Structures are given as C-alpha cells and as structure tokens.
Amino acid sequence: MNKKVLTTCFAACGLIVGLSLIPVSGIMAQNVGRPEMTLNGGSKGPVLFKHQLHQTVVNDCAVCHKDFEKKPGALDAAKKIGVLRAKQVMNKTCIACHRATKAAGERSGPTSCNACHS
Ligand code: HEC
Ligand code: HEC
Ligand code: HEC
C-alpha cells in the first residue's frame, strides 16, 4: 500500500470510531445532578444527602424521582403545592429503604432522627 492509501484508510477508521462514540457520549451526558446536597429538613434541621452514593447503591433513579422532578428544589416545591406531604419522602422512601435493607442484612443507611438531621 502506498502512503496516500494508508492515510485515507486511517482517516476513514478515525471517522468510524468517532461516529460510533456519539451515541455513547449522548448517554453519558445525562444530567445526574449534584454529588452531594443539603436537603431542607424543616424544624428538625438540614439533612446532608450523598446523591452520588445513592445513585450507585440504589441503581434506579425512579425509586426517588417518581415523587419529584430531577431539578434542584423539586422536593420542596412538591411539598409546597401539596403533591407531597411533609415527611412523606423521608418515611416512605428514605427510611423505608434503610429499614428494609437493614432487616435483610444488607448495606443500609441511618434510621434515627439525628443521624440524618443536624
Ligand atoms: C435515593 C434518592 C435518589 C436517587 C436514587 C436519585 N436521586 Fe436525584 N435527587 C434526589 C434528591 C433528594 C434531589 C434533590 C431535589 C431537591 O433539591 O429538591 C435530587 C436531585 C436531582 C437532580 C437535580 C439537580 C440537583 O443537583 O439537585 C438531578 C438532575 C437528579 N437528581 C438526577 C438523578 C439521576 C439521573 C438519578 C439516577 C441515576 C438520580 N437522580 C437518583 C434523590 C435521588
Ligand atoms: C434517612 C434520613 C432521615 C431520618 C432517619 C429522619 N429524617 Fe426527617 N427528613 C429527612 C428528609 C430527607 C426530609 C425532607 C423530605 C420530606 O419532608 O419528606 C425530612 C423532613 C423532616 C421534617 C420536616 C418536614 C416538613 O416539611 O416540615 C421533620 C420535622 C423531620 N424530618 C423530623 C424527623 C424526625 C423526628 C425523625 C426521627 C423520628 C426523622 N426526621 C428522621 C430525612 C430523615
Ligand atoms: C432504595 C434504598 C435507599 C433509599 C431510597 C435511600 N437510601 Fe440512604 N442509603 C442506602 C444505602 C444502601 C446506604 C449505605 C451506603 C453505603 O455507605 O454503603 C445509605 C446511606 C445513607 C446515609 C449515610 C451515608 C454516609 O455514608 O454518610 C444517609 C445520610 C442516607 N442514606 C440518607 C438518605 C436519604 C435522606 C434518603 C431519601 C432522600 C435516602 N437515604 C434514600 C439506601 C437507600
């Protein structure tokens, strides 16, 4: 093969590899939100929440996001308009899972008030 053919070949390969990466980077570009955040815990005080840690242990965004949008402030907004009751996510989502995983002898999170609220 002469030099020109080789160059053309490499350019074509580069193009194919480049194009095949576009769908992958499209998935990777999903907005996963902040790695950590402080949630409004009302009169009991703020709750430090490790979002990224939960994304790896929970494996399904909808476990939490079925109740509120993937937007900063969405949880408070849903409580404000009455779509969610006060402490509903805390009891039905957060503590419910921590209890269930603990009972099953799996990795789990806190269930006592002051371990979440500070
Ligand atoms: C264990 C619960 C939980 C899981 C699982 C979870 N999130 Fe969230 N997410 C939250 C909470 C709580 C908020 C904060 C909402 C608020 O500010 O009111 C949030 C906020 C967000 C936001 C808004 C930006 C931000 O930083 O506040 C995005 C985007 C988001 N999540 C994406 C995701 C994606 C994508 C997944 C799955 C890969 C996921 N979340 C899984 C609880 C969760
Ligand atoms: C696993 C973490 C966690 C534990 C344990 C926990 N909380 Fe919460 N709490 C939260 C989160 C997150 C919120 C905000 C979401 C909601 O209101 O559902 C919250 C909200 C609250 C609010 C404010 C509700 C409002 O809208 O005014 C109060 C009050 C509260 N918790 C009291 C308690 C008490 C009392 C206990 C112990 C019996 C407790 N929490 C245990 C995470 C927790
Ligand atoms: C479906 C299960 C599940 C749900 C829902 C869930 N958690 Fe957890 N959480 C876990 C597991 C598992 C761990 C232990 C992770 C580890 O450290 O290995 C954990 C750990 C934690 C910790 C301790 C983190 C640390 O290491 O400092 C806190 C605080 C916490 N969760 C708060 C919350 C709050 C607040 C919510 C609701 C918005 C929530 N969790 C919802 C499963 C869950």
PDB file of C-alpha atoms and ligand atoms in Angstrom:
ATOM      1  CA  MET A   1       0.000   0.000   0.000  1.00  0.00           C
ATOM      2  CA  ASN A   2       1.305   3.477  -0.772  1.00  0.00           C
ATOM      3  CA  LYS A   3       1.337   6.298   1.721  1.00  0.00           C
ATOM      4  CA  LYS A   4      -1.745   8.060   0.326  1.00  0.00           C
ATOM      5  CA  VAL A   5      -3.907   4.919   0.570  1.00  0.00           C
ATOM      6  CA  LEU A   6      -2.756   4.361   4.162  1.00  0.00           C
ATOM      7  CA  THR A   7      -3.572   7.952   5.147  1.00  0.00           C
ATOM      8  CA  THR A   8      -7.041   7.665   3.608  1.00  0.00           C
ATOM      9  CA  CYS A   9      -7.560   4.382   5.443  1.00  0.00           C
ATOM     10  CA  PHE A  10      -6.608   5.876   8.824  1.00  0.00           C
ATOM     11  CA  ALA A  11      -8.851   8.882   8.209  1.00  0.00           C
ATOM     12  CA  ALA A  12     -11.795   6.581   7.430  1.00  0.00           C
ATOM     13  CA  CYS A  13     -11.148   4.460  10.524  1.00  0.00           C
ATOM     14  CA  GLY A  14     -10.947   7.591  12.658  1.00  0.00           C
ATOM     15  CA  LEU A  15     -14.289   8.758  11.283  1.00  0.00           C
ATOM     16  CA  ILE A  16     -15.959   5.400  12.004  1.00  0.00           C
ATOM     17  CA  VAL A  17     -14.601   5.282  15.571  1.00  0.00           C
ATOM     18  CA  GLY A  18     -15.602   8.914  16.109  1.00  0.00           C
ATOM     19  CA  LEU A  19     -19.165   8.373  14.870  1.00  0.00           C
ATOM     20  CA  SER A  20     -19.638   5.236  16.954  1.00  0.00           C
ATOM     21  CA  LEU A  21     -18.741   7.222  20.098  1.00  0.00           C
ATOM     22  CA  ILE A  22     -21.509   9.797  19.596  1.00  0.00           C
ATOM     23  CA  PRO A  23     -24.401   7.692  20.994  1.00  0.00           C
ATOM     24  CA  VAL A  24     -22.265   6.652  23.986  1.00  0.00           C
ATOM     25  CA  SER A  25     -21.351  10.226  24.869  1.00  0.00           C
ATOM     26  CA  GLY A  26     -25.048  11.109  24.441  1.00  0.00           C
ATOM     27  CA  ILE A  27     -25.959   8.694  27.257  1.00  0.00           C
ATOM     28  CA  MET A  28     -23.042   9.820  29.389  1.00  0.00           C
ATOM     29  CA  ALA A  29     -24.235  13.410  29.045  1.00  0.00           C
ATOM     30  CA  GLN A  30     -27.355  12.626  31.173  1.00  0.00           C
ATOM     31  CA  ASN A  31     -27.610  15.170  33.974  1.00  0.00           C
ATOM     32  CA  VAL A  32     -27.043  13.223  37.182  1.00  0.00           C
ATOM     33  CA  GLY A  33     -27.219  16.275  39.464  1.00  0.00           C
ATOM     34  CA  ARG A  34     -25.011  17.235  42.383  1.00  0.00           C
ATOM     35  CA  PRO A  35     -22.855  14.535  44.036  1.00  0.00           C
ATOM     36  CA  GLU A  36     -23.905  15.841  47.472  1.00  0.00           C
ATOM     37  CA  MET A  37     -26.618  18.201  48.634  1.00  0.00           C
ATOM     38  CA  THR A  38     -28.218  19.571  51.780  1.00  0.00           C
ATOM     39  CA  LEU A  39     -31.957  18.885  51.938  1.00  0.00           C
ATOM     40  CA  ASN A  40     -34.438  21.035  53.832  1.00  0.00           C
ATOM     41  CA  GLY A  41     -35.319  19.078  56.997  1.00  0.00           C
ATOM     42  CA  GLY A  42     -37.667  21.757  58.409  1.00  0.00           C
ATOM     43  CA  SER A  43     -37.670  22.289  62.185  1.00  0.00           C
ATOM     44  CA  LYS A  44     -35.513  19.180  62.724  1.00  0.00           C
ATOM     45  CA  GLY A  45     -32.591  20.721  60.827  1.00  0.00           C
ATOM     46  CA  PRO A  46     -30.836  20.122  57.481  1.00  0.00           C
ATOM     47  CA  VAL A  47     -30.104  16.677  56.026  1.00  0.00           C
ATOM     48  CA  LEU A  48     -26.792  16.030  54.297  1.00  0.00           C
ATOM     49  CA  PHE A  49     -27.588  13.726  51.378  1.00  0.00           C
ATOM     50  CA  LYS A  50     -24.988  11.842  49.340  1.00  0.00           C
ATOM     51  CA  HIS A  51     -26.766  11.777  45.990  1.00  0.00           C
ATOM     52  CA  GLN A  52     -23.959  10.143  44.011  1.00  0.00           C
ATOM     53  CA  LEU A  53     -23.500   7.386  46.617  1.00  0.00           C
ATOM     54  CA  HIS A  54     -27.240   6.618  46.358  1.00  0.00           C
ATOM     55  CA  GLN A  55     -27.115   6.567  42.561  1.00  0.00           C
ATOM     56  CA  THR A  56     -24.605   3.725  42.842  1.00  0.00           C
ATOM     57  CA  VAL A  57     -26.332   1.750  45.628  1.00  0.00           C
ATOM     58  CA  VAL A  58     -29.950   2.271  44.519  1.00  0.00           C
ATOM     59  CA  ASN A  59     -29.490   1.664  40.782  1.00  0.00           C
ATOM     60  CA  ASP A  60     -32.833   3.134  39.703  1.00  0.00           C
ATOM     61  CA  CYS A  61     -33.420   6.883  39.630  1.00  0.00           C
ATOM     62  CA  ALA A  62     -37.214   6.394  39.782  1.00  0.00           C
ATOM     63  CA  VAL A  63     -37.088   4.933  43.312  1.00  0.00           C
ATOM     64  CA  CYS A  64     -36.768   8.558  44.463  1.00  0.00           C
ATOM     65  CA  HIS A  65     -37.635  10.621  41.406  1.00  0.00           C
ATOM     66  CA  LYS A  66     -41.093   9.056  40.935  1.00  0.00           C
ATOM     67  CA  ASP A  67     -42.152  11.596  43.607  1.00  0.00           C
ATOM     68  CA  PHE A  68     -40.323  14.742  42.492  1.00  0.00           C
ATOM     69  CA  GLU A  69     -38.557  16.065  39.408  1.00  0.00           C
ATOM     70  CA  LYS A  70     -34.834  15.947  38.683  1.00  0.00           C
ATOM     71  CA  LYS A  71     -34.478  19.648  39.473  1.00  0.00           C
ATOM     72  CA  PRO A  72     -32.869  21.495  42.372  1.00  0.00           C
ATOM     73  CA  GLY A  73     -35.625  22.450  44.835  1.00  0.00           C
ATOM     74  CA  ALA A  74     -38.159  19.980  43.340  1.00  0.00           C
ATOM     75  CA  LEU A  75     -38.818  18.223  46.665  1.00  0.00           C
ATOM     76  CA  ASP A  76     -39.701  21.446  48.495  1.00  0.00           C
ATOM     77  CA  ALA A  77     -41.737  22.640  45.502  1.00  0.00           C
ATOM     78  CA  ALA A  78     -43.823  19.410  45.511  1.00  0.00           C
ATOM     79  CA  LYS A  79     -44.462  19.770  49.276  1.00  0.00           C
ATOM     80  CA  LYS A  80     -45.408  23.431  48.838  1.00  0.00           C
ATOM     81  CA  ILE A  81     -48.160  22.678  46.296  1.00  0.00           C
ATOM     82  CA  GLY A  82     -49.342  19.640  48.317  1.00  0.00           C
ATOM     83  CA  VAL A  83     -48.305  16.944  45.810  1.00  0.00           C
ATOM     84  CA  LEU A  84     -46.154  15.520  48.626  1.00  0.00           C
ATOM     85  CA  ARG A  85     -46.953  15.626  52.339  1.00  0.00           C
ATOM     86  CA  ALA A  86     -44.342  16.731  54.895  1.00  0.00           C
ATOM     87  CA  LYS A  87     -42.025  13.796  55.765  1.00  0.00           C
ATOM     88  CA  GLN A  88     -43.577  11.608  53.033  1.00  0.00           C
ATOM     89  CA  VAL A  89     -40.303  11.112  51.120  1.00  0.00           C
ATOM     90  CA  MET A  90     -38.410  10.773  54.406  1.00  0.00           C
ATOM     91  CA  ASN A  91     -40.696   7.979  55.678  1.00  0.00           C
ATOM     92  CA  LYS A  92     -41.861   6.210  52.502  1.00  0.00           C
ATOM     93  CA  THR A  93     -38.624   6.422  50.526  1.00  0.00           C
ATOM     94  CA  CYS A  94     -35.543   7.146  52.667  1.00  0.00           C
ATOM     95  CA  ILE A  95     -36.342   5.394  55.970  1.00  0.00           C
ATOM     96  CA  ALA A  96     -38.416   2.631  54.312  1.00  0.00           C
ATOM     97  CA  CYS A  97     -35.411   1.540  52.255  1.00  0.00           C
ATOM     98  CA  HIS A  98     -32.929   1.867  55.127  1.00  0.00           C
ATOM     99  CA  ARG A  99     -35.215  -0.319  57.308  1.00  0.00           C
ATOM    100  CA  ALA A 100     -35.734  -2.937  54.599  1.00  0.00           C
ATOM    101  CA  THR A 101     -32.050  -3.233  53.705  1.00  0.00           C
ATOM    102  CA  LYS A 102     -31.086  -3.387  57.376  1.00  0.00           C
ATOM    103  CA  ALA A 103     -33.653  -6.145  58.021  1.00  0.00           C
ATOM    104  CA  ALA A 104     -32.260  -8.051  55.033  1.00  0.00           C
ATOM    105  CA  GLY A 105     -28.757  -7.757  56.464  1.00  0.00           C
ATOM    106  CA  GLU A 106     -27.580  -5.621  53.509  1.00  0.00           C
ATOM    107  CA  ARG A 107     -25.725  -2.323  53.298  1.00  0.00           C
ATOM    108  CA  SER A 108     -28.045   0.284  54.763  1.00  0.00           C
ATOM    109  CA  GLY A 109     -28.406   3.893  55.878  1.00  0.00           C
ATOM    110  CA  PRO A 110     -29.482   5.576  59.131  1.00  0.00           C
ATOM    111  CA  THR A 111     -32.974   5.300  60.652  1.00  0.00           C
ATOM    112  CA  SER A 112     -32.579   7.515  63.741  1.00  0.00           C
ATOM    113  CA  CYS A 113     -33.542  11.210  63.528  1.00  0.00           C
ATOM    114  CA  ASN A 114     -30.214  12.718  64.473  1.00  0.00           C
ATOM    115  CA  ALA A 115     -28.200  10.502  62.150  1.00  0.00           C
ATOM    116  CA  CYS A 116     -29.842  12.314  59.211  1.00  0.00           C
ATOM    117  CA  HIS A 117     -30.814  15.724  60.653  1.00  0.00           C
ATOM    118  CA  SER A 118     -28.178  18.003  62.140  1.00  0.00           C
TER     119      SER A 118
HETATM  120  C1  HEC B   1     -32.116   7.965  46.954  1.00  0.00           C
HETATM  121  C2  HEC B   1     -32.828   9.000  46.240  1.00  0.00           C
HETATM  122  C3  HEC B   1     -32.364   9.446  44.880  1.00  0.00           C
HETATM  123  C4  HEC B   1     -31.957   8.672  43.826  1.00  0.00           C
HETATM  124  C5  HEC B   1     -31.882   7.157  43.724  1.00  0.00           C
HETATM  125  C6  HEC B   1     -31.628   9.605  42.751  1.00  0.00           C
HETATM  126  N1  HEC B   1     -31.839  10.888  43.154  1.00  0.00           N
HETATM  127 FE1  HEC B   1     -31.580  12.562  42.010  1.00  0.00          FE
HETATM  128  N2  HEC B   1     -32.167  13.737  43.594  1.00  0.00           N
HETATM  129  C7  HEC B   1     -32.555  13.258  44.830  1.00  0.00           C
HETATM  130  C8  HEC B   1     -32.864  14.373  45.689  1.00  0.00           C
HETATM  131  C9  HEC B   1     -33.331  14.294  47.122  1.00  0.00           C
HETATM  132  C10 HEC B   1     -32.663  15.545  44.910  1.00  0.00           C
HETATM  133  C11 HEC B   1     -32.829  16.989  45.356  1.00  0.00           C
HETATM  134  C12 HEC B   1     -34.155  17.541  44.923  1.00  0.00           C
HETATM  135  C13 HEC B   1     -34.346  18.918  45.501  1.00  0.00           C
HETATM  136  O1  HEC B   1     -33.407  19.733  45.512  1.00  0.00           O
HETATM  137  O2  HEC B   1     -35.469  19.215  45.943  1.00  0.00           O
HETATM  138  C14 HEC B   1     -32.218  15.097  43.589  1.00  0.00           C
HETATM  139  C15 HEC B   1     -31.920  15.964  42.542  1.00  0.00           C
HETATM  140  C16 HEC B   1     -31.552  15.556  41.270  1.00  0.00           C
HETATM  141  C17 HEC B   1     -31.303  16.438  40.144  1.00  0.00           C
HETATM  142  C18 HEC B   1     -31.433  17.944  40.144  1.00  0.00           C
HETATM  143  C19 HEC B   1     -30.084  18.599  40.226  1.00  0.00           C
HETATM  144  C20 HEC B   1     -29.556  18.674  41.624  1.00  0.00           C
HETATM  145  O3  HEC B   1     -28.336  18.568  41.758  1.00  0.00           O
HETATM  146  O4  HEC B   1     -30.336  18.862  42.566  1.00  0.00           O
HETATM  147  C21 HEC B   1     -30.960  15.659  39.077  1.00  0.00           C
HETATM  148  C22 HEC B   1     -30.601  16.131  37.675  1.00  0.00           C
HETATM  149  C23 HEC B   1     -31.003  14.285  39.527  1.00  0.00           C
HETATM  150  N3  HEC B   1     -31.366  14.257  40.870  1.00  0.00           N
HETATM  151  C24 HEC B   1     -30.734  13.208  38.722  1.00  0.00           C
HETATM  152  C25 HEC B   1     -30.764  11.875  39.164  1.00  0.00           C
HETATM  153  C26 HEC B   1     -30.484  10.737  38.292  1.00  0.00           C
HETATM  154  C27 HEC B   1     -30.154  10.840  36.799  1.00  0.00           C
HETATM  155  C28 HEC B   1     -30.593   9.622  39.074  1.00  0.00           C
HETATM  156  C29 HEC B   1     -30.336   8.176  38.687  1.00  0.00           C
HETATM  157  C30 HEC B   1     -29.083   7.895  38.031  1.00  0.00           C
HETATM  158  C31 HEC B   1     -30.951  10.064  40.429  1.00  0.00           C
HETATM  159  N4  HEC B   1     -31.033  11.427  40.438  1.00  0.00           N
HETATM  160  C32 HEC B   1     -31.171   9.201  41.505  1.00  0.00           C
HETATM  161  C33 HEC B   1     -32.642  11.938  45.221  1.00  0.00           C
HETATM  162  C34 HEC B   1     -32.299  10.837  44.447  1.00  0.00           C
HETATM  163  C1  HEC B   2     -32.848   8.767  56.416  1.00  0.00           C
HETATM  164  C2  HEC B   2     -32.792  10.136  56.823  1.00  0.00           C
HETATM  165  C3  HEC B   2     -33.830  10.691  57.764  1.00  0.00           C
HETATM  166  C4  HEC B   2     -34.178  10.195  59.019  1.00  0.00           C
HETATM  167  C5  HEC B   2     -33.662   8.962  59.729  1.00  0.00           C
HETATM  168  C6  HEC B   2     -35.138  11.129  59.552  1.00  0.00           C
HETATM  169  N1  HEC B   2     -35.375  12.136  58.650  1.00  0.00           N
HETATM  170 FE1  HEC B   2     -36.687  13.685  58.872  1.00  0.00          FE
HETATM  171  N2  HEC B   2     -36.372  14.263  56.947  1.00  0.00           N
HETATM  172  C7  HEC B   2     -35.496  13.661  56.083  1.00  0.00           C
HETATM  173  C8  HEC B   2     -35.666  14.260  54.775  1.00  0.00           C
HETATM  174  C9  HEC B   2     -34.913  13.895  53.517  1.00  0.00           C
HETATM  175  C10 HEC B   2     -36.659  15.257  54.902  1.00  0.00           C
HETATM  176  C11 HEC B   2     -37.240  16.169  53.777  1.00  0.00           C
HETATM  177  C12 HEC B   2     -38.226  15.397  52.908  1.00  0.00           C
HETATM  178  C13 HEC B   2     -39.587  15.149  53.495  1.00  0.00           C
HETATM  179  O1  HEC B   2     -40.172  16.051  54.144  1.00  0.00           O
HETATM  180  O2  HEC B   2     -40.131  14.050  53.285  1.00  0.00           O
HETATM  181  C14 HEC B   2     -37.080  15.250  56.286  1.00  0.00           C
HETATM  182  C15 HEC B   2     -38.020  16.116  56.845  1.00  0.00           C
HETATM  183  C16 HEC B   2     -38.315  16.210  58.175  1.00  0.00           C
HETATM  184  C17 HEC B   2     -39.116  17.249  58.788  1.00  0.00           C
HETATM  185  C18 HEC B   2     -39.693  18.468  58.061  1.00  0.00           C
HETATM  186  C19 HEC B   2     -40.996  18.195  57.398  1.00  0.00           C
HETATM  187  C20 HEC B   2     -41.615  19.467  56.844  1.00  0.00           C
HETATM  188  O3  HEC B   2     -41.886  19.544  55.651  1.00  0.00           O
HETATM  189  O4  HEC B   2     -41.830  20.412  57.620  1.00  0.00           O
HETATM  190  C21 HEC B   2     -39.199  16.966  60.110  1.00  0.00           C
HETATM  191  C22 HEC B   2     -39.914  17.793  61.174  1.00  0.00           C
HETATM  192  C23 HEC B   2     -38.468  15.725  60.344  1.00  0.00           C
HETATM  193  N3  HEC B   2     -37.944  15.309  59.135  1.00  0.00           N
HETATM  194  C24 HEC B   2     -38.330  15.084  61.568  1.00  0.00           C
HETATM  195  C25 HEC B   2     -37.725  13.838  61.741  1.00  0.00           C
HETATM  196  C26 HEC B   2     -37.785  13.045  62.990  1.00  0.00           C
HETATM  197  C27 HEC B   2     -38.492  13.496  64.244  1.00  0.00           C
HETATM  198  C28 HEC B   2     -37.083  11.905  62.767  1.00  0.00           C
HETATM  199  C29 HEC B   2     -36.881  10.717  63.691  1.00  0.00           C
HETATM  200  C30 HEC B   2     -38.107  10.071  64.167  1.00  0.00           C
HETATM  201  C31 HEC B   2     -36.552  11.971  61.403  1.00  0.00           C
HETATM  202  N4  HEC B   2     -36.972  13.150  60.824  1.00  0.00           N
HETATM  203  C32 HEC B   2     -35.747  11.009  60.808  1.00  0.00           C
HETATM  204  C33 HEC B   2     -34.604  12.656  56.386  1.00  0.00           C
HETATM  205  C34 HEC B   2     -34.615  11.888  57.536  1.00  0.00           C
HETATM  206  C1  HEC B   3     -33.556   2.038  47.933  1.00  0.00           C
HETATM  207  C2  HEC B   3     -32.687   2.260  49.083  1.00  0.00           C
HETATM  208  C3  HEC B   3     -32.355   3.629  49.606  1.00  0.00           C
HETATM  209  C4  HEC B   3     -33.100   4.784  49.531  1.00  0.00           C
HETATM  210  C5  HEC B   3     -34.417   5.012  48.830  1.00  0.00           C
HETATM  211  C6  HEC B   3     -32.382   5.784  50.289  1.00  0.00           C
HETATM  212  N1  HEC B   3     -31.236   5.263  50.805  1.00  0.00           N
HETATM  213 FE1  HEC B   3     -29.891   6.210  52.015  1.00  0.00          FE
HETATM  214  N2  HEC B   3     -28.694   4.619  51.953  1.00  0.00           N
HETATM  215  C7  HEC B   3     -28.965   3.419  51.335  1.00  0.00           C
HETATM  216  C8  HEC B   3     -27.830   2.517  51.468  1.00  0.00           C
HETATM  217  C9  HEC B   3     -27.727   1.098  50.918  1.00  0.00           C
HETATM  218  C10 HEC B   3     -26.856   3.228  52.212  1.00  0.00           C
HETATM  219  C11 HEC B   3     -25.471   2.734  52.637  1.00  0.00           C
HETATM  220  C12 HEC B   3     -24.479   3.126  51.581  1.00  0.00           C
HETATM  221  C13 HEC B   3     -23.080   2.753  51.981  1.00  0.00           C
HETATM  222  O1  HEC B   3     -22.458   3.531  52.692  1.00  0.00           O
HETATM  223  O2  HEC B   3     -22.627   1.691  51.603  1.00  0.00           O
HETATM  224  C14 HEC B   3     -27.438   4.539  52.517  1.00  0.00           C
HETATM  225  C15 HEC B   3     -26.785   5.507  53.258  1.00  0.00           C
HETATM  226  C16 HEC B   3     -27.344   6.723  53.640  1.00  0.00           C
HETATM  227  C17 HEC B   3     -26.719   7.695  54.519  1.00  0.00           C
HETATM  228  C18 HEC B   3     -25.345   7.562  55.163  1.00  0.00           C
HETATM  229  C19 HEC B   3     -24.326   7.992  54.130  1.00  0.00           C
HETATM  230  C20 HEC B   3     -22.920   8.081  54.655  1.00  0.00           C
HETATM  231  O3  HEC B   3     -22.155   7.139  54.451  1.00  0.00           O
HETATM  232  O4  HEC B   3     -22.592   9.111  55.242  1.00  0.00           O
HETATM  233  C21 HEC B   3     -27.585   8.748  54.640  1.00  0.00           C
HETATM  234  C22 HEC B   3     -27.405  10.023  55.452  1.00  0.00           C
HETATM  235  C23 HEC B   3     -28.740   8.451  53.810  1.00  0.00           C
HETATM  236  N3  HEC B   3     -28.559   7.197  53.235  1.00  0.00           N
HETATM  237  C24 HEC B   3     -29.815   9.298  53.632  1.00  0.00           C
HETATM  238  C25 HEC B   3     -30.864   9.040  52.747  1.00  0.00           C
HETATM  239  C26 HEC B   3     -31.925   9.988  52.436  1.00  0.00           C
HETATM  240  C27 HEC B   3     -32.050  11.385  53.008  1.00  0.00           C
HETATM  241  C28 HEC B   3     -32.746   9.374  51.537  1.00  0.00           C
HETATM  242  C29 HEC B   3     -34.021   9.895  50.906  1.00  0.00           C
HETATM  243  C30 HEC B   3     -33.930  11.126  50.168  1.00  0.00           C
HETATM  244  C31 HEC B   3     -32.217   8.033  51.297  1.00  0.00           C
HETATM  245  N4  HEC B   3     -31.080   7.872  52.040  1.00  0.00           N
HETATM  246  C32 HEC B   3     -32.812   7.100  50.456  1.00  0.00           C
HETATM  247  C33 HEC B   3     -30.133   3.078  50.690  1.00  0.00           C
HETATM  248  C34 HEC B   3     -31.170   3.950  50.401  1.00  0.00           C
END
